[in-house]
Coordinates of C-alpha atoms in Angstrom, one line a residue:
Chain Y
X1 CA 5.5 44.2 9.7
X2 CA 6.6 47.4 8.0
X3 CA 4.8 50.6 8.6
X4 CA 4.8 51.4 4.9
X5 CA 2.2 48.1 4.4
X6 CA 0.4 48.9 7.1
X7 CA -0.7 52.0 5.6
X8 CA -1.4 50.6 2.1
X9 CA -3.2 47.4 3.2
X10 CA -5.3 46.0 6.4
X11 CA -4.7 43.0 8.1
X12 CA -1.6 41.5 5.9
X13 CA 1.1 39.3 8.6
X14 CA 3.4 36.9 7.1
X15 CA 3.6 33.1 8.7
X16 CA 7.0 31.2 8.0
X17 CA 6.5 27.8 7.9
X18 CA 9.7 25.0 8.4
X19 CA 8.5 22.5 6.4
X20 CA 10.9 19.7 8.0
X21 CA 11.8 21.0 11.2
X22 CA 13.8 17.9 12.0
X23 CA 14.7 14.7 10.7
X24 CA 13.5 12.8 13.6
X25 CA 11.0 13.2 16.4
X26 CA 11.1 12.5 19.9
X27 CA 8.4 11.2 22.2
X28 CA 8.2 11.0 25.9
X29 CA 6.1 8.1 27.0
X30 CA 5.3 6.0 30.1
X31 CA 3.7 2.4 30.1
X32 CA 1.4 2.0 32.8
X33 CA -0.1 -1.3 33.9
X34 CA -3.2 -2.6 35.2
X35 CA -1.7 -4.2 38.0
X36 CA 0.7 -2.2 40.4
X37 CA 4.3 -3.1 40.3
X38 CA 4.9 -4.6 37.2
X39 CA 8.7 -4.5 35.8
X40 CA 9.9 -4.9 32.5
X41 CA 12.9 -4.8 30.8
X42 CA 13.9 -2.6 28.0
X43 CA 14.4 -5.1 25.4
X44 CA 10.8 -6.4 26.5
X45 CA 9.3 -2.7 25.9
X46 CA 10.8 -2.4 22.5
X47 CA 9.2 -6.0 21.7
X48 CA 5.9 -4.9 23.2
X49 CA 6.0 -1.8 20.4
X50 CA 7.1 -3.5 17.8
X51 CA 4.6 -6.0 18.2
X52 CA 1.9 -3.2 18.2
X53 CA 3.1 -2.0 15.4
X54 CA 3.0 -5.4 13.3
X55 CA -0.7 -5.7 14.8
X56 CA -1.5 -2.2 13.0
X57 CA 0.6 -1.9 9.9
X58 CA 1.8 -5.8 9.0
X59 CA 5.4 -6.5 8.2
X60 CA 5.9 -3.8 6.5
X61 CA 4.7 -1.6 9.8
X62 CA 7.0 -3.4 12.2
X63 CA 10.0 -3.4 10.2
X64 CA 10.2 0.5 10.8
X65 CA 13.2 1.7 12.6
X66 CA 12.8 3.8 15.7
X67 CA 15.5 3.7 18.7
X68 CA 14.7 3.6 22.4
X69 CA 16.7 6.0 23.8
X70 CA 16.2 5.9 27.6
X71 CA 14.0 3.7 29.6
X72 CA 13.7 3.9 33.4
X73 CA 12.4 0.4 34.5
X74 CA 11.0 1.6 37.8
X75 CA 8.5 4.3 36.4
X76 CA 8.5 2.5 33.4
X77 CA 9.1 5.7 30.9
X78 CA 11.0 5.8 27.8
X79 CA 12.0 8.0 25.0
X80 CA 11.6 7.4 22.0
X81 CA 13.3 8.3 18.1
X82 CA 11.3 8.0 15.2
X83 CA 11.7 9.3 11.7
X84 CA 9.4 11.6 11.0
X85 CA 7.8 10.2 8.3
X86 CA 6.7 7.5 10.8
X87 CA 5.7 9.3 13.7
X88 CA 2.1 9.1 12.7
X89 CA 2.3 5.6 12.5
X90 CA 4.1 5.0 16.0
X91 CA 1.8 7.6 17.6
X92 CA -1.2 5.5 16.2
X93 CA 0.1 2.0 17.1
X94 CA 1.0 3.5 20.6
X95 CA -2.3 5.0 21.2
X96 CA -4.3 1.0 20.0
X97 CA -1.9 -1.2 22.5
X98 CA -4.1 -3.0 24.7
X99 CA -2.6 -5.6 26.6
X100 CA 1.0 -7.4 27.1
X101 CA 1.1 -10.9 27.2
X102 CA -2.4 -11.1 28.5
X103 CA -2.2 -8.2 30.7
X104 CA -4.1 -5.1 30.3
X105 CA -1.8 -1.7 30.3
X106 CA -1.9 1.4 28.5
X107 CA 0.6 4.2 27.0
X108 CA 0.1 7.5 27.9
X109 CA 2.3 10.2 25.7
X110 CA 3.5 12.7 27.7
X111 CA 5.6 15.1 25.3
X112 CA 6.7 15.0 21.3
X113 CA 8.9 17.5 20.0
X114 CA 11.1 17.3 16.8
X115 CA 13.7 18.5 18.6
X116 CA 15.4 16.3 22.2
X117 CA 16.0 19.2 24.2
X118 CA 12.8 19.9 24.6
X119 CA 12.2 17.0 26.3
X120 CA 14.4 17.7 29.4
X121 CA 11.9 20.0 31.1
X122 CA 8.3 20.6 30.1
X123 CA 6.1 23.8 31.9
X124 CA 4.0 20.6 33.8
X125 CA 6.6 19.3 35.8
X126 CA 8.3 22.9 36.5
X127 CA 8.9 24.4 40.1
X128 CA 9.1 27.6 40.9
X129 CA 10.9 28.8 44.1
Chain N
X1 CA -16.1 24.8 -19.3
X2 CA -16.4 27.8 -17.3
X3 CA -13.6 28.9 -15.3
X4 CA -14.5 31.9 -12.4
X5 CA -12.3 34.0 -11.2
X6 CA -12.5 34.4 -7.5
X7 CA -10.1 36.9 -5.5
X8 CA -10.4 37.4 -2.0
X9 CA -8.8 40.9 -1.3
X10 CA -7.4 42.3 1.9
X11 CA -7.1 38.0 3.0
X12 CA -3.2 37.0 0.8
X13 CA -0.6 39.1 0.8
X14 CA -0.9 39.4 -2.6
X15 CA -4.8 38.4 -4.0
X16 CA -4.0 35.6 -5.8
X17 CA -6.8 34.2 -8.2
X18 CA -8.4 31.0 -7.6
X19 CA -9.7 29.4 -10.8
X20 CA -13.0 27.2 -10.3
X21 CA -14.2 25.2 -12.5
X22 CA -17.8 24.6 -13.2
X23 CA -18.2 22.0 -15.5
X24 CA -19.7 18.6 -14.2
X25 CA -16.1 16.9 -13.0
X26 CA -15.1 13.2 -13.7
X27 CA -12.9 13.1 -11.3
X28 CA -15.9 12.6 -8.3
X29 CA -16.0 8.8 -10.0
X30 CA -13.9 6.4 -8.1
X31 CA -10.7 5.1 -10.1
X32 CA -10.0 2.0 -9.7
X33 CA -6.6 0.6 -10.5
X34 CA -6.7 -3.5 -12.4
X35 CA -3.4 -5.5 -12.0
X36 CA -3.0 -7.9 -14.3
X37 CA -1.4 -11.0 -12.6
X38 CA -0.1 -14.3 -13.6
X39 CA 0.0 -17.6 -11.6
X40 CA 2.9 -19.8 -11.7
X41 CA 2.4 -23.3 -10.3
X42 CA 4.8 -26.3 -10.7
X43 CA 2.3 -28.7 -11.9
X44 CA 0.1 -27.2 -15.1
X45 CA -2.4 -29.4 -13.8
X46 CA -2.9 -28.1 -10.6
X47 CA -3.8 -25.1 -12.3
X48 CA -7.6 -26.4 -13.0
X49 CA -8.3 -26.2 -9.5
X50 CA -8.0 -22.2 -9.8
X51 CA -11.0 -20.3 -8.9
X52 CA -11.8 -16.9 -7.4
X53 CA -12.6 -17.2 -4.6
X54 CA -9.3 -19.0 -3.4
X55 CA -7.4 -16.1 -5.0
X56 CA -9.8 -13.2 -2.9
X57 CA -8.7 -15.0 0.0
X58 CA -5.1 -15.4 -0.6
X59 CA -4.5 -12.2 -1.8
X60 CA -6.4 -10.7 1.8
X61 CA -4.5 -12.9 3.9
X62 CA -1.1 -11.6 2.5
X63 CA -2.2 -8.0 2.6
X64 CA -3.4 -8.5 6.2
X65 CA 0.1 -10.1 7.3
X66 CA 2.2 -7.6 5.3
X67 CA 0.3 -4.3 5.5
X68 CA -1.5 -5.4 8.9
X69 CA -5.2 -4.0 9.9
X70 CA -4.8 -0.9 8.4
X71 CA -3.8 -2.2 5.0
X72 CA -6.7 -4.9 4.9
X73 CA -8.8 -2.6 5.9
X74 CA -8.1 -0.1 3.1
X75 CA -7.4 -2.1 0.1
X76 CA -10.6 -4.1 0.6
X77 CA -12.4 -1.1 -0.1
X78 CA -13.2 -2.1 -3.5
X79 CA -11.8 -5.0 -3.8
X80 CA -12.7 -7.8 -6.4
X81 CA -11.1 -10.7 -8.1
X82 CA -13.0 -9.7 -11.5
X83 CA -11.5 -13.0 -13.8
X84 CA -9.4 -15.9 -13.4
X85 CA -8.5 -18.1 -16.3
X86 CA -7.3 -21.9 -15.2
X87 CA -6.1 -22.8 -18.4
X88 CA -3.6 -19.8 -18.4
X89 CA -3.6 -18.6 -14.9
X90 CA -4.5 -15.0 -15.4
X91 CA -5.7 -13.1 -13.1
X92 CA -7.5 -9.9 -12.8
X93 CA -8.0 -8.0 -9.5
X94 CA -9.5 -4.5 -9.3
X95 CA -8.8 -2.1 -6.4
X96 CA -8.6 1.4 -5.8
X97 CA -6.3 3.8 -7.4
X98 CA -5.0 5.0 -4.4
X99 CA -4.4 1.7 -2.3
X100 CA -3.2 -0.8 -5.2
X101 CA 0.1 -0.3 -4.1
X102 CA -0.6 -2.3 -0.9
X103 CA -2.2 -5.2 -2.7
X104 CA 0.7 -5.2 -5.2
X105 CA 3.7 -5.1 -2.8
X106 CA 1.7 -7.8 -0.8
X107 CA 1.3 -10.4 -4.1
X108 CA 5.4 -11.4 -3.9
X109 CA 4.8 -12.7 -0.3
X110 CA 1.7 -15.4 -1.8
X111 CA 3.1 -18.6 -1.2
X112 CA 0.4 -21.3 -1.7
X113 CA -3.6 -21.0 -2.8
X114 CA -6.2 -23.0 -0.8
X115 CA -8.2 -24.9 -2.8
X116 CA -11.4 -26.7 -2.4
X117 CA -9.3 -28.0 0.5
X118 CA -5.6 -29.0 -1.8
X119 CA -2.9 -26.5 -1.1
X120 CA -1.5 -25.4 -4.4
X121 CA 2.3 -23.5 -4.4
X122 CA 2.5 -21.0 -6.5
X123 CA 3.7 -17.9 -6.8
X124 CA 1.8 -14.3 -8.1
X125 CA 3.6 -12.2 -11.0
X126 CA 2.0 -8.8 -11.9
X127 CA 2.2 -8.3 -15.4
X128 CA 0.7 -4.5 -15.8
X129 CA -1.4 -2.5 -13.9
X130 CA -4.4 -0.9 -16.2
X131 CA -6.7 1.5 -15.4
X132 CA -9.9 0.1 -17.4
X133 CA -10.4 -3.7 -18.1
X134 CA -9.7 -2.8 -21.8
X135 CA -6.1 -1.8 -21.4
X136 CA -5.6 -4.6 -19.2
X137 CA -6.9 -6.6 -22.0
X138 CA -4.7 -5.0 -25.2
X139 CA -1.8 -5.5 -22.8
X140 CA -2.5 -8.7 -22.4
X141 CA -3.1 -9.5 -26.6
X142 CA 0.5 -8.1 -27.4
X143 CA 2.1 -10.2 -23.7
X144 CA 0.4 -13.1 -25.4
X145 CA 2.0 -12.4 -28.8
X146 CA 5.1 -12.0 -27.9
X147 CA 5.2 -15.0 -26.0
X148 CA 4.2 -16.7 -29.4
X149 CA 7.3 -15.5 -31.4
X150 CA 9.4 -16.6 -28.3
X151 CA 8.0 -20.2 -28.4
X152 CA 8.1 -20.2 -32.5
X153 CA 11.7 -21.0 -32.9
X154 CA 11.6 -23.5 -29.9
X155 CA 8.9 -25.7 -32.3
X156 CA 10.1 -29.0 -32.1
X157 CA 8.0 -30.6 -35.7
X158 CA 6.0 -29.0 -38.6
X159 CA 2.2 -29.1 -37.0
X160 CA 3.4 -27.4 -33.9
X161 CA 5.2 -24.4 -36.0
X162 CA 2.1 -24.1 -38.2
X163 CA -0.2 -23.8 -34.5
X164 CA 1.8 -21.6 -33.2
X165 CA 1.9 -19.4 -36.4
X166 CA -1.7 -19.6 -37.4
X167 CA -2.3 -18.2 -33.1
X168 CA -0.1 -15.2 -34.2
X169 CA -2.0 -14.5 -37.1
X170 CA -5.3 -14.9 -35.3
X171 CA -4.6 -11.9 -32.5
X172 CA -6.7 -9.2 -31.9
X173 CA -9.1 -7.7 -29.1
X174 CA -12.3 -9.6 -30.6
X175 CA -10.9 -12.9 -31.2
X176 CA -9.4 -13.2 -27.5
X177 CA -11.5 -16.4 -26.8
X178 CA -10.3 -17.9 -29.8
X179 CA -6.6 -17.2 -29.3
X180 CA -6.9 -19.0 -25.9
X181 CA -8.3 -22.0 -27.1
X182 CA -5.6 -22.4 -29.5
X183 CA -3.1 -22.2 -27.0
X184 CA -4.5 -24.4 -25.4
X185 CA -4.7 -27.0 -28.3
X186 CA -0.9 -26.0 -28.5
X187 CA 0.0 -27.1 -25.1
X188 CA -1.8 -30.6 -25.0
X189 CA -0.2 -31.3 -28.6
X190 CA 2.9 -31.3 -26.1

């Protein structure tokens, strides 16, 4: 902000705006099961979202590509890379899974970010000495 | 129409002028989107079985396996199977502007029609997409013509040529009844 356009007019502040910040997003997300102690395997997770998807958006829906990048299978969290034209429609089929094979469980998104980095560290989880 | 010029000064960087317009708009109506489809079956015969309401629920059931909850759910707003000819196997279905795409990328994965209890392969072909039944229907008038002069030099004897010419003659938006019946004439001569 200038001083010259602060004399002339009140209240005028520029917003920049990055219309495609990224190419892909990134989302942090754990799976978390009724029952305690439940372990899967990583190929099983991806079939478990996939299948949520075809539930929500057909064929077409599951056919979308997204990667998972990390999965722990003790803690059962994952990260996961979308396009960004389909994160809405991840996030969405994510937030409407109900139950695995009969079982009920639940996803709980911890973090998205367009960009991976953030994901290493989030204000939550940070100590302070 | 009026258009108003409304500013909001000291808000933009620079007051940029919004134009309103007052007039009553048409645009509140709902479009609505008609493809114009065409059955294929194997056996012409099979074709008499044809009837709307085993085409409303074929076309749902492959929107809801290739577009999933969220694609039934929004191309069945609006959704109708508003003709169905057995003699030909045309088929009108209206939808909404915005959505048609998911009922029209869905109609290449239709298989089979359930019948009055017969299955019936077939598969869908969409010949234009209109935005008013009349359109749909002109479209279908010159589609139909054409497909005369293709079958005219493929006239095996006399009668059939003189048929198939006096159809040609005979096409125009009022006289659509008439032109089908004559086709049909044409294809039991066959």
């Amino acid at each position: 902000m200038r001083q010259a356009d602060q004399r002339q007019e009140p209240a005028a502040y520029e917003r920049l705006v990055y219309k495609n910040a990224s190419e892909y997003h990134y989302m942090k997300i754990s799976l978390i099961f009724e029952k305690e102690g439940k372990r899967l395997e990583a190929a099983f997770f991806k079939q478990l979202i996939i299948s949520a998807l075809r539930d929500l958006y057909g064929e077409v829906g599951a056919a979308f590509p997204f990667d998972v990048l990390k999965f722990d299978e003790a803690s059962l969290t994952a990260i996961l890379r979308v396009y960004s034209s389909g994160l809405v429609k991840l996030w969405s089929a994510l937030t409407l899974l109900g139950s695995y094979h009969n079982e009920s469980c639940a996803v709980r998104v911890t973090q998205v970010s367009p960009f991976l980095l953030a994901l290493s560290g989030n204000s939550r989880e940070l100590v302070l000495n | 129409a009026h258009l108003v010029r409304i500013s909001y000064p000291g808000r933009l960087r620079d007051s940029t002028p919004i134009l309103k317009c007052i007039s009553p708009c048409l645009q509140l109506l709902p479009l609505s989107r008609y493809l114009l489809c065409e059955i294929g079956v194997s056996e012409p015969a099979s074709l008499q079985l044809l009837d709307e309401r085993a085409v409303y629920t074929a076309v749902k059931a492959a929107v809801c396996r290739a577009h999933g909850d969220y694609g039934a759910a929004l191309s069945s707003i609006s959704f109708a199977v508003k003709y169905v000819n057995a003699h030909t196997g045309v088929v009108f279905l209206r939808c909404r502007k915005r959505y048609y795409r998911l009922i029209w990328s869905a109609l290449a994965f239709i298989t089979s029609l359930d019948s009055r209890g017969k299955k019936i392969p077939c598969f869908f072909n969409c010949l234009h997409v209109g935005g008013t039944i009349r359109t749909c229907q002109k479209f279908l008038i010159r589609y139909n013509t054409e497909q005369l002069h293709r079958m005219l030099p493929r006239c095996r004897n006399e009668a059939e040529r003189l048929e198939v010419q006096k159809a040609v003659r005979s096409c125009s938006l009022k006289c659509t009844r008439r032109e089908e019946e004559e086709e049909d004439e044409w294809d039991e001569d066959k």
